[in-house]
Every structure is written in structure tokens, then in C-alpha cells.
Amino acid sequence: LPFSSQIYPICLPREMRTRRALLICNIEFEHLSWRNGAEADVEGMTKLLEGLGYVVDVHRNLTSEEMAAVMKDFAGRKEHCTSDSTFLVFMSHGVRAGLCGTKSRDETTDILSLDTIYEKFNNKHCRALLGKPKVVIIQSCRGGKVGSVMVSDSADPAVPTPSSAHKIPAGLEDDAICEVHLESDFATLHSSTPGQTISWQAPREQALSKRRLVWPGKSAGSLEALAPCHGVQHSFEKFPRQLPAQERTTMLRKFYLFPGH
């Protein structure tokens, strides 16, 4: 395939693009500890996204219902029609099931399921972003355990069993109605692995994973959007208590932030 068909297109010139990004950050909670230092994350991420050409909608201190409502409104913004992508950033306390709202008191009250994020922005509910990259960044805990384990140098790792080949159903035909994936074009970076990891944050400083999410300048030329995510993960190699994770990534092409046109 030609290289141009392997990347997400940017059809409009910069002056006509209306890139929007959403940032939700919960800092103050009724029953949980306040997230000291999170405001630095908001400032740093806003500056980063604005440098990439996005107008950032920032919302603070929302319940799970309010977060869902904000996402629904953002998904309906007309600017997405003349945009090529979006970033969706969430910062809060978290549990295995999702993100904590400001009224959360335990693992079952005022929790925003992560599935809600993908539902609000999938190809059924957000047609303006159909076929366009949607980068999701989630800074939160995902459980109360430390994500490290002690191993022996002599341990013999088990060989994973290869999965059976995926079978493509036969008999599919073109039709007047175009069938598309319900959920596609997402790339997700969590600050920690699921269920077992606390997301560490130093008071009055940016969270570890956010401090390490540093993007090269435009002089770097054509930067593939997921490359910095790999860099963030690599920077945690010597910090075994936390490891950012890429999950639920359904990118069908490469997404270049600076394509040179």
C-alpha cells in the first residue's frame, strides 16, 4: 500500500482546522483526599495541547454524571467536523472500575466507567470524529496495590499459547449502507496498569507520567503520535511501582502530529 494510505489524512490547512481537546481534572473531593499538585498537570497538559494546535476545554471537579454530560456536549461540538483529531484527557482518583467523581466515597459510588468514554466518542454517537484519531490519556489509580513483584533470576518464563487464527466471515457484500466499526481510531495511555497499580503523584509537582510525557518540537518533523507514549513507558523502566499502559488502542492508521503540510 502507498504510504499515504497508511496515515490519517489532514485535509484542511492549519488556518481552517478547528482542533478541540477535552481535559477533565478532579482535584477536590467530598470524601477522598484532595489531589495536591494536580493543577500543575492541568497547566502543563493545556500548554502541550495548545502547542499542538488544539483549543482545550478544561473542566474541574465534576461528579461522574457531570463528566458524562460534559463528554456528551463535547462530542457534539460542530468544530469536530473541521478537525482531524482530538485528545481526551482525564485526571482523577480512580479504581479498577473507572474514574472517581467528586462525591465518590468507595469503589462503587460516583464512579465513571471507562466504557463511557468510548461510548460517547464511538462512531455511532460522535459521527463528526468518524475515521479521525481520538487519543485518550488517563491519569488515575486503577487499584490499591503496588504494581511491582519480586522475581528470581533463574525463573523460567512460561511460553504463551498461541491464539487460534482469526477467521474472516465469508459472503460479505458491498451495500448502499456503509458498515463501520462501532469503536475505532482510539489510542489510550493509562498512567498505570489495571487493577494492581497506584498512580504516584508528588505533592505540588506534576504526576510522574505527565512530567515524562514530553513531545519533541515541530523541528522534529513528522512525529508519530504514539511514539511519545512508548517514551513515557520506557522512562519508568527503573521505577517498578508504576508502569503506564497502552490499552484499547484501535488505530487503523498512523497519526502524525506534524505531517509537514
PDB file of C-alpha atoms in Angstrom:
ATOM      1  CA  LEU A   1       0.000   0.000   0.000  1.00  0.00           C
ATOM      2  CA  PRO A   2       1.217   3.529  -0.681  1.00  0.00           C
ATOM      3  CA  PHE A   3       2.425   5.305   2.451  1.00  0.00           C
ATOM      4  CA  SER A   4      -0.254   7.999   2.120  1.00  0.00           C
ATOM      5  CA  SER A   5      -2.969   5.392   2.609  1.00  0.00           C
ATOM      6  CA  GLN A   6      -1.368   4.230   5.870  1.00  0.00           C
ATOM      7  CA  ILE A   7      -1.690   7.543   7.694  1.00  0.00           C
ATOM      8  CA  TYR A   8      -4.661   9.550   8.892  1.00  0.00           C
ATOM      9  CA  PRO A   9      -5.271  12.418   6.451  1.00  0.00           C
ATOM     10  CA  ILE A  10      -5.160  16.062   7.449  1.00  0.00           C
ATOM     11  CA  CYS A  11      -7.307  17.571   4.746  1.00  0.00           C
ATOM     12  CA  LEU A  12      -7.606  21.189   5.843  1.00  0.00           C
ATOM     13  CA  PRO A  13      -4.821  23.786   6.073  1.00  0.00           C
ATOM     14  CA  ARG A  14      -3.845  24.890   9.571  1.00  0.00           C
ATOM     15  CA  GLU A  15      -5.770  28.177   9.404  1.00  0.00           C
ATOM     16  CA  MET A  16      -9.012  26.327   8.666  1.00  0.00           C
ATOM     17  CA  ARG A  17      -8.613  23.466  11.174  1.00  0.00           C
ATOM     18  CA  THR A  18     -10.625  23.665  14.382  1.00  0.00           C
ATOM     19  CA  ARG A  19      -8.919  21.142  16.629  1.00  0.00           C
ATOM     20  CA  ARG A  20     -10.524  20.736  20.066  1.00  0.00           C
ATOM     21  CA  ALA A  21      -9.327  18.812  23.108  1.00  0.00           C
ATOM     22  CA  LEU A  22     -11.122  17.944  26.334  1.00  0.00           C
ATOM     23  CA  LEU A  23      -9.440  17.958  29.736  1.00  0.00           C
ATOM     24  CA  ILE A  24     -11.289  16.917  32.900  1.00  0.00           C
ATOM     25  CA  CYS A  25      -9.404  17.143  36.191  1.00  0.00           C
ATOM     26  CA  ASN A  26     -10.870  16.351  39.598  1.00  0.00           C
ATOM     27  CA  ILE A  27      -8.830  17.846  42.418  1.00  0.00           C
ATOM     28  CA  GLU A  28     -11.234  18.469  45.319  1.00  0.00           C
ATOM     29  CA  PHE A  29     -13.373  15.624  46.679  1.00  0.00           C
ATOM     30  CA  GLU A  30     -16.029  15.468  49.394  1.00  0.00           C
ATOM     31  CA  HIS A  31     -14.862  12.174  50.897  1.00  0.00           C
ATOM     32  CA  LEU A  32     -11.490  11.399  49.299  1.00  0.00           C
ATOM     33  CA  SER A  33      -8.159  13.168  49.694  1.00  0.00           C
ATOM     34  CA  TRP A  34      -7.547  16.229  47.562  1.00  0.00           C
ATOM     35  CA  ARG A  35      -5.103  15.693  44.697  1.00  0.00           C
ATOM     36  CA  ASN A  36      -2.414  18.194  45.657  1.00  0.00           C
ATOM     37  CA  GLY A  37      -0.264  19.168  42.705  1.00  0.00           C
ATOM     38  CA  ALA A  38      -2.864  18.257  40.070  1.00  0.00           C
ATOM     39  CA  GLU A  39      -3.228  21.881  38.975  1.00  0.00           C
ATOM     40  CA  ALA A  40       0.318  21.694  37.609  1.00  0.00           C
ATOM     41  CA  ASP A  41      -0.825  18.770  35.439  1.00  0.00           C
ATOM     42  CA  VAL A  42      -3.674  20.873  34.070  1.00  0.00           C
ATOM     43  CA  GLU A  43      -1.368  23.753  33.207  1.00  0.00           C
ATOM     44  CA  GLY A  44       1.266  21.518  31.642  1.00  0.00           C
ATOM     45  CA  MET A  45      -1.157  19.456  29.567  1.00  0.00           C
ATOM     46  CA  THR A  46      -3.071  22.533  28.420  1.00  0.00           C
ATOM     47  CA  LYS A  47       0.157  24.157  27.244  1.00  0.00           C
ATOM     48  CA  LEU A  48       1.199  20.949  25.493  1.00  0.00           C
ATOM     49  CA  LEU A  49      -2.085  20.562  23.611  1.00  0.00           C
ATOM     50  CA  GLU A  50      -2.300  24.233  22.690  1.00  0.00           C
ATOM     51  CA  GLY A  51       1.174  23.905  21.216  1.00  0.00           C
ATOM     52  CA  LEU A  52      -0.198  21.114  19.025  1.00  0.00           C
ATOM     53  CA  GLY A  53      -2.947  23.395  17.730  1.00  0.00           C
ATOM     54  CA  TYR A  54      -5.844  22.326  19.953  1.00  0.00           C
ATOM     55  CA  VAL A  55      -8.271  24.627  21.754  1.00  0.00           C
ATOM     56  CA  VAL A  56      -8.596  22.953  25.158  1.00  0.00           C
ATOM     57  CA  ASP A  57     -11.910  22.743  27.006  1.00  0.00           C
ATOM     58  CA  VAL A  58     -10.944  22.444  30.690  1.00  0.00           C
ATOM     59  CA  HIS A  59     -13.360  21.240  33.373  1.00  0.00           C
ATOM     60  CA  ARG A  60     -12.588  20.734  37.049  1.00  0.00           C
ATOM     61  CA  ASN A  61     -14.214  18.922  39.957  1.00  0.00           C
ATOM     62  CA  LEU A  62     -17.106  17.014  38.393  1.00  0.00           C
ATOM     63  CA  THR A  63     -19.257  14.114  39.548  1.00  0.00           C
ATOM     64  CA  SER A  64     -19.453  11.043  37.334  1.00  0.00           C
ATOM     65  CA  GLU A  65     -22.772  12.256  35.903  1.00  0.00           C
ATOM     66  CA  GLU A  66     -21.302  15.680  35.198  1.00  0.00           C
ATOM     67  CA  MET A  67     -18.276  14.105  33.497  1.00  0.00           C
ATOM     68  CA  ALA A  68     -20.595  12.077  31.261  1.00  0.00           C
ATOM     69  CA  ALA A  69     -22.630  15.186  30.425  1.00  0.00           C
ATOM     70  CA  VAL A  70     -19.504  17.198  29.587  1.00  0.00           C
ATOM     71  CA  MET A  71     -18.293  14.416  27.289  1.00  0.00           C
ATOM     72  CA  LYS A  72     -21.646  14.267  25.525  1.00  0.00           C
ATOM     73  CA  ASP A  73     -21.593  18.022  24.923  1.00  0.00           C
ATOM     74  CA  PHE A  74     -18.002  17.931  23.725  1.00  0.00           C
ATOM     75  CA  ALA A  75     -18.731  15.033  21.353  1.00  0.00           C
ATOM     76  CA  GLY A  76     -21.466  17.150  19.794  1.00  0.00           C
ATOM     77  CA  ARG A  77     -19.284  20.191  19.089  1.00  0.00           C
ATOM     78  CA  LYS A  78     -19.528  21.296  15.476  1.00  0.00           C
ATOM     79  CA  GLU A  79     -15.798  22.080  15.417  1.00  0.00           C
ATOM     80  CA  HIS A  80     -15.048  18.367  15.101  1.00  0.00           C
ATOM     81  CA  CYS A  81     -16.400  18.491  11.541  1.00  0.00           C
ATOM     82  CA  THR A  82     -13.469  20.671  10.505  1.00  0.00           C
ATOM     83  CA  SER A  83     -10.935  18.982  12.765  1.00  0.00           C
ATOM     84  CA  ASP A  84      -8.723  15.977  12.077  1.00  0.00           C
ATOM     85  CA  SER A  85      -8.407  14.535  15.602  1.00  0.00           C
ATOM     86  CA  THR A  86      -8.972  15.083  19.300  1.00  0.00           C
ATOM     87  CA  PHE A  87      -7.323  14.482  22.666  1.00  0.00           C
ATOM     88  CA  LEU A  88      -9.378  13.387  25.677  1.00  0.00           C
ATOM     89  CA  VAL A  89      -7.546  13.800  28.983  1.00  0.00           C
ATOM     90  CA  PHE A  90      -8.866  12.629  32.363  1.00  0.00           C
ATOM     91  CA  MET A  91      -7.205  13.197  35.754  1.00  0.00           C
ATOM     92  CA  SER A  92      -8.783  11.988  38.983  1.00  0.00           C
ATOM     93  CA  HIS A  93      -8.716   9.405  41.711  1.00  0.00           C
ATOM     94  CA  GLY A  94      -9.569   6.033  40.240  1.00  0.00           C
ATOM     95  CA  VAL A  95     -10.492   2.438  40.983  1.00  0.00           C
ATOM     96  CA  ARG A  96     -10.455  -0.697  38.864  1.00  0.00           C
ATOM     97  CA  ALA A  97     -13.933   0.094  37.523  1.00  0.00           C
ATOM     98  CA  GLY A  98     -13.210   3.648  36.432  1.00  0.00           C
ATOM     99  CA  LEU A  99     -12.719   7.279  37.450  1.00  0.00           C
ATOM    100  CA  CYS A 100     -13.918   8.760  40.739  1.00  0.00           C
ATOM    101  CA  GLY A 101     -16.325  11.678  40.726  1.00  0.00           C
ATOM    102  CA  THR A 102     -16.120  14.356  43.395  1.00  0.00           C
ATOM    103  CA  LYS A 103     -18.785  12.641  45.523  1.00  0.00           C
ATOM    104  CA  SER A 104     -17.136   9.222  45.436  1.00  0.00           C
ATOM    105  CA  ARG A 105     -16.534   7.544  48.797  1.00  0.00           C
ATOM    106  CA  ASP A 106     -15.640   3.974  47.754  1.00  0.00           C
ATOM    107  CA  GLU A 107     -15.259   1.697  44.721  1.00  0.00           C
ATOM    108  CA  THR A 108     -18.965   1.731  43.877  1.00  0.00           C
ATOM    109  CA  THR A 109     -20.201   5.286  44.496  1.00  0.00           C
ATOM    110  CA  ASP A 110     -19.934   8.076  41.907  1.00  0.00           C
ATOM    111  CA  ILE A 111     -17.669   6.114  39.542  1.00  0.00           C
ATOM    112  CA  LEU A 112     -17.431   6.895  35.820  1.00  0.00           C
ATOM    113  CA  SER A 113     -16.973   3.660  33.897  1.00  0.00           C
ATOM    114  CA  LEU A 114     -14.158   3.871  31.370  1.00  0.00           C
ATOM    115  CA  ASP A 115     -16.541   2.303  28.857  1.00  0.00           C
ATOM    116  CA  THR A 116     -18.497   5.568  28.956  1.00  0.00           C
ATOM    117  CA  ILE A 117     -15.591   7.425  27.367  1.00  0.00           C
ATOM    118  CA  TYR A 118     -15.513   5.116  24.372  1.00  0.00           C
ATOM    119  CA  GLU A 119     -19.294   5.025  24.119  1.00  0.00           C
ATOM    120  CA  LYS A 120     -19.601   8.821  23.962  1.00  0.00           C
ATOM    121  CA  PHE A 121     -16.981   9.081  21.217  1.00  0.00           C
ATOM    122  CA  ASN A 122     -17.587   5.942  19.191  1.00  0.00           C
ATOM    123  CA  ASN A 123     -18.716   6.045  15.570  1.00  0.00           C
ATOM    124  CA  LYS A 124     -22.382   5.804  16.489  1.00  0.00           C
ATOM    125  CA  HIS A 125     -22.544   8.698  18.921  1.00  0.00           C
ATOM    126  CA  CYS A 126     -19.846  11.012  17.545  1.00  0.00           C
ATOM    127  CA  ARG A 127     -20.132  10.975  13.768  1.00  0.00           C
ATOM    128  CA  ALA A 128     -18.059  14.139  13.347  1.00  0.00           C
ATOM    129  CA  LEU A 129     -14.988  12.221  14.542  1.00  0.00           C
ATOM    130  CA  LEU A 130     -15.651   9.146  12.411  1.00  0.00           C
ATOM    131  CA  GLY A 131     -12.352   7.933  10.999  1.00  0.00           C
ATOM    132  CA  LYS A 132     -10.364  10.514  12.990  1.00  0.00           C
ATOM    133  CA  PRO A 133      -7.812   9.781  15.739  1.00  0.00           C
ATOM    134  CA  LYS A 134      -9.040  10.080  19.323  1.00  0.00           C
ATOM    135  CA  VAL A 135      -6.155   9.977  21.805  1.00  0.00           C
ATOM    136  CA  VAL A 136      -7.254   9.193  25.381  1.00  0.00           C
ATOM    137  CA  ILE A 137      -4.894   9.947  28.288  1.00  0.00           C
ATOM    138  CA  ILE A 138      -5.977   8.822  31.757  1.00  0.00           C
ATOM    139  CA  GLN A 139      -4.080   9.861  34.899  1.00  0.00           C
ATOM    140  CA  SER A 140      -5.556   7.911  37.820  1.00  0.00           C
ATOM    141  CA  CYS A 141      -5.056   4.992  40.147  1.00  0.00           C
ATOM    142  CA  ARG A 142      -6.521   1.699  38.954  1.00  0.00           C
ATOM    143  CA  GLY A 143      -6.418  -0.235  42.203  1.00  0.00           C
ATOM    144  CA  GLY A 144      -4.796  -0.109  45.612  1.00  0.00           C
ATOM    145  CA  LYS A 145      -1.879  -2.472  45.118  1.00  0.00           C
ATOM    146  CA  VAL A 146       1.683  -1.658  44.176  1.00  0.00           C
ATOM    147  CA  GLY A 147       2.457  -2.776  40.628  1.00  0.00           C
ATOM    148  CA  SER A 148       5.753  -4.495  41.280  1.00  0.00           C
ATOM    149  CA  VAL A 149       6.704  -8.086  42.037  1.00  0.00           C
ATOM    150  CA  MET A 150       9.866  -9.841  43.224  1.00  0.00           C
ATOM    151  CA  VAL A 151      11.234 -12.411  40.763  1.00  0.00           C
ATOM    152  CA  SER A 152      14.156 -14.786  40.700  1.00  0.00           C
ATOM    153  CA  ASP A 153      16.858 -14.505  38.058  1.00  0.00           C
ATOM    154  CA  SER A 154      16.535 -18.252  37.469  1.00  0.00           C
ATOM    155  CA  ALA A 155      12.787 -18.139  36.788  1.00  0.00           C
ATOM    156  CA  ASP A 156      11.806 -19.841  33.552  1.00  0.00           C
ATOM    157  CA  PRO A 157       9.103 -17.719  31.906  1.00  0.00           C
ATOM    158  CA  ALA A 158       6.137 -19.632  30.602  1.00  0.00           C
ATOM    159  CA  VAL A 159       5.663 -19.687  26.869  1.00  0.00           C
ATOM    160  CA  PRO A 160       2.290 -18.218  25.945  1.00  0.00           C
ATOM    161  CA  THR A 161      -0.060 -20.428  23.995  1.00  0.00           C
ATOM    162  CA  PRO A 162      -0.598 -19.002  20.525  1.00  0.00           C
ATOM    163  CA  SER A 163      -4.166 -17.949  19.865  1.00  0.00           C
ATOM    164  CA  SER A 164      -6.142 -19.556  17.102  1.00  0.00           C
ATOM    165  CA  ALA A 165      -6.210 -17.761  13.786  1.00  0.00           C
ATOM    166  CA  HIS A 166      -8.931 -15.185  13.401  1.00  0.00           C
ATOM    167  CA  LYS A 167     -11.437 -16.286  10.792  1.00  0.00           C
ATOM    168  CA  ILE A 168     -12.919 -13.718   8.458  1.00  0.00           C
ATOM    169  CA  PRO A 169     -16.570 -14.425   7.717  1.00  0.00           C
ATOM    170  CA  ALA A 170     -17.256 -15.183   4.064  1.00  0.00           C
ATOM    171  CA  GLY A 171     -20.085 -13.842   1.950  1.00  0.00           C
ATOM    172  CA  LEU A 172     -19.815 -10.170   2.860  1.00  0.00           C
ATOM    173  CA  GLU A 173     -21.011  -7.887   0.096  1.00  0.00           C
ATOM    174  CA  ASP A 174     -20.972  -4.168  -0.508  1.00  0.00           C
ATOM    175  CA  ASP A 175     -24.243  -2.388   0.052  1.00  0.00           C
ATOM    176  CA  ALA A 176     -25.658   1.118  -0.068  1.00  0.00           C
ATOM    177  CA  ILE A 177     -25.271   1.299   3.708  1.00  0.00           C
ATOM    178  CA  CYS A 178     -21.654   1.529   4.793  1.00  0.00           C
ATOM    179  CA  GLU A 179     -20.868  -0.674   7.767  1.00  0.00           C
ATOM    180  CA  VAL A 180     -18.109   0.657  10.002  1.00  0.00           C
ATOM    181  CA  HIS A 181     -16.552  -0.444  13.255  1.00  0.00           C
ATOM    182  CA  LEU A 182     -18.575   0.683  16.248  1.00  0.00           C
ATOM    183  CA  GLU A 183     -15.371   1.651  18.024  1.00  0.00           C
ATOM    184  CA  SER A 184     -12.237   2.562  16.103  1.00  0.00           C
ATOM    185  CA  ASP A 185      -9.428   5.096  15.830  1.00  0.00           C
ATOM    186  CA  PHE A 186      -8.762   5.275  19.584  1.00  0.00           C
ATOM    187  CA  ALA A 187      -5.332   5.306  21.230  1.00  0.00           C
ATOM    188  CA  THR A 188      -5.252   5.147  25.032  1.00  0.00           C
ATOM    189  CA  LEU A 189      -2.444   5.750  27.517  1.00  0.00           C
ATOM    190  CA  HIS A 190      -3.142   4.972  31.182  1.00  0.00           C
ATOM    191  CA  SER A 191      -0.780   6.180  33.888  1.00  0.00           C
ATOM    192  CA  SER A 192      -0.755   2.685  35.392  1.00  0.00           C
ATOM    193  CA  THR A 193      -1.621  -0.946  34.719  1.00  0.00           C
ATOM    194  CA  PRO A 194      -5.139  -2.210  35.538  1.00  0.00           C
ATOM    195  CA  GLY A 195      -6.209  -3.362  38.964  1.00  0.00           C
ATOM    196  CA  GLN A 196      -2.809  -3.557  40.593  1.00  0.00           C
ATOM    197  CA  THR A 197      -1.188  -0.176  40.481  1.00  0.00           C
ATOM    198  CA  ILE A 198      -1.281   3.056  42.415  1.00  0.00           C
ATOM    199  CA  SER A 199      -0.574   6.096  40.246  1.00  0.00           C
ATOM    200  CA  TRP A 200       2.106   8.010  42.118  1.00  0.00           C
ATOM    201  CA  GLN A 201       1.995  11.794  42.306  1.00  0.00           C
ATOM    202  CA  ALA A 202       4.349  14.099  44.152  1.00  0.00           C
ATOM    203  CA  PRO A 203       2.722  16.997  46.050  1.00  0.00           C
ATOM    204  CA  ARG A 204       2.995  20.350  44.297  1.00  0.00           C
ATOM    205  CA  GLU A 205       4.539  18.623  41.293  1.00  0.00           C
ATOM    206  CA  GLN A 206       3.136  17.132  38.156  1.00  0.00           C
ATOM    207  CA  ALA A 207       2.235  13.453  38.207  1.00  0.00           C
ATOM    208  CA  LEU A 208       5.129  11.217  37.186  1.00  0.00           C
ATOM    209  CA  SER A 209       3.652  10.084  33.897  1.00  0.00           C
ATOM    210  CA  LYS A 210       2.641  13.623  32.928  1.00  0.00           C
ATOM    211  CA  ARG A 211       6.065  15.025  33.726  1.00  0.00           C
ATOM    212  CA  ARG A 212       7.548  12.409  31.424  1.00  0.00           C
ATOM    213  CA  LEU A 213       5.109  12.977  28.574  1.00  0.00           C
ATOM    214  CA  VAL A 214       7.344  15.360  26.655  1.00  0.00           C
ATOM    215  CA  TRP A 215       6.809  15.874  22.952  1.00  0.00           C
ATOM    216  CA  PRO A 216       9.581  16.981  20.571  1.00  0.00           C
ATOM    217  CA  GLY A 217       9.134  20.351  18.947  1.00  0.00           C
ATOM    218  CA  LYS A 218       7.955  20.850  15.413  1.00  0.00           C
ATOM    219  CA  SER A 219      11.558  20.865  14.261  1.00  0.00           C
ATOM    220  CA  ALA A 220      11.464  17.114  14.806  1.00  0.00           C
ATOM    221  CA  GLY A 221       9.456  16.849  11.618  1.00  0.00           C
ATOM    222  CA  SER A 222       6.787  14.184  11.201  1.00  0.00           C
ATOM    223  CA  LEU A 223       6.176  12.796  14.683  1.00  0.00           C
ATOM    224  CA  GLU A 224       4.004   9.690  15.010  1.00  0.00           C
ATOM    225  CA  ALA A 225       1.547  10.380  17.823  1.00  0.00           C
ATOM    226  CA  LEU A 226       2.114   7.146  19.756  1.00  0.00           C
ATOM    227  CA  ALA A 227       5.902   7.430  19.787  1.00  0.00           C
ATOM    228  CA  PRO A 228       5.973   9.667  22.900  1.00  0.00           C
ATOM    229  CA  CYS A 229       3.785   7.106  24.675  1.00  0.00           C
ATOM    230  CA  HIS A 230       6.498   4.497  24.150  1.00  0.00           C
ATOM    231  CA  GLY A 231       8.984   7.021  25.524  1.00  0.00           C
ATOM    232  CA  VAL A 232       6.882   7.551  28.640  1.00  0.00           C
ATOM    233  CA  GLN A 233       6.709   3.812  29.260  1.00  0.00           C
ATOM    234  CA  HIS A 234      10.453   3.399  28.755  1.00  0.00           C
ATOM    235  CA  SER A 235      11.168   6.151  31.303  1.00  0.00           C
ATOM    236  CA  PHE A 236       9.508   4.009  34.008  1.00  0.00           C
ATOM    237  CA  GLU A 237      11.875   1.078  33.458  1.00  0.00           C
ATOM    238  CA  LYS A 238      13.733   1.850  36.700  1.00  0.00           C
ATOM    239  CA  PHE A 239      10.559   2.673  38.679  1.00  0.00           C
ATOM    240  CA  PRO A 240       8.907  -0.739  39.205  1.00  0.00           C
ATOM    241  CA  ARG A 241       5.998   0.518  41.297  1.00  0.00           C
ATOM    242  CA  GLN A 242       4.244   2.092  38.335  1.00  0.00           C
ATOM    243  CA  LEU A 243       4.105   1.395  34.611  1.00  0.00           C
ATOM    244  CA  PRO A 244       1.953   3.358  32.141  1.00  0.00           C
ATOM    245  CA  ALA A 245      -0.054   1.119  29.834  1.00  0.00           C
ATOM    246  CA  GLN A 246      -1.371   1.479  26.303  1.00  0.00           C
ATOM    247  CA  GLU A 247      -4.776  -0.151  26.092  1.00  0.00           C
ATOM    248  CA  ARG A 248      -7.901  -0.280  23.970  1.00  0.00           C
ATOM    249  CA  THR A 249      -5.989   1.103  21.022  1.00  0.00           C
ATOM    250  CA  THR A 250      -7.895   0.712  17.763  1.00  0.00           C
ATOM    251  CA  MET A 251      -5.893   2.938  15.442  1.00  0.00           C
ATOM    252  CA  LEU A 252      -6.311   1.790  11.840  1.00  0.00           C
ATOM    253  CA  ARG A 253      -3.578   4.060  10.507  1.00  0.00           C
ATOM    254  CA  LYS A 254      -0.639   6.086  11.785  1.00  0.00           C
ATOM    255  CA  PHE A 255      -1.402   9.503  13.251  1.00  0.00           C
ATOM    256  CA  TYR A 256       1.258  12.120  12.546  1.00  0.00           C
ATOM    257  CA  LEU A 257       1.032  15.327  14.579  1.00  0.00           C
ATOM    258  CA  PHE A 258       3.359  17.291  12.288  1.00  0.00           C
ATOM    259  CA  PRO A 259       2.808  15.920   8.794  1.00  0.00           C
ATOM    260  CA  GLY A 260       4.609  18.788   7.092  1.00  0.00           C
ATOM    261  CA  HIS A 261       1.603  20.347   5.369  1.00  0.00           C
TER     262      HIS A 261
END
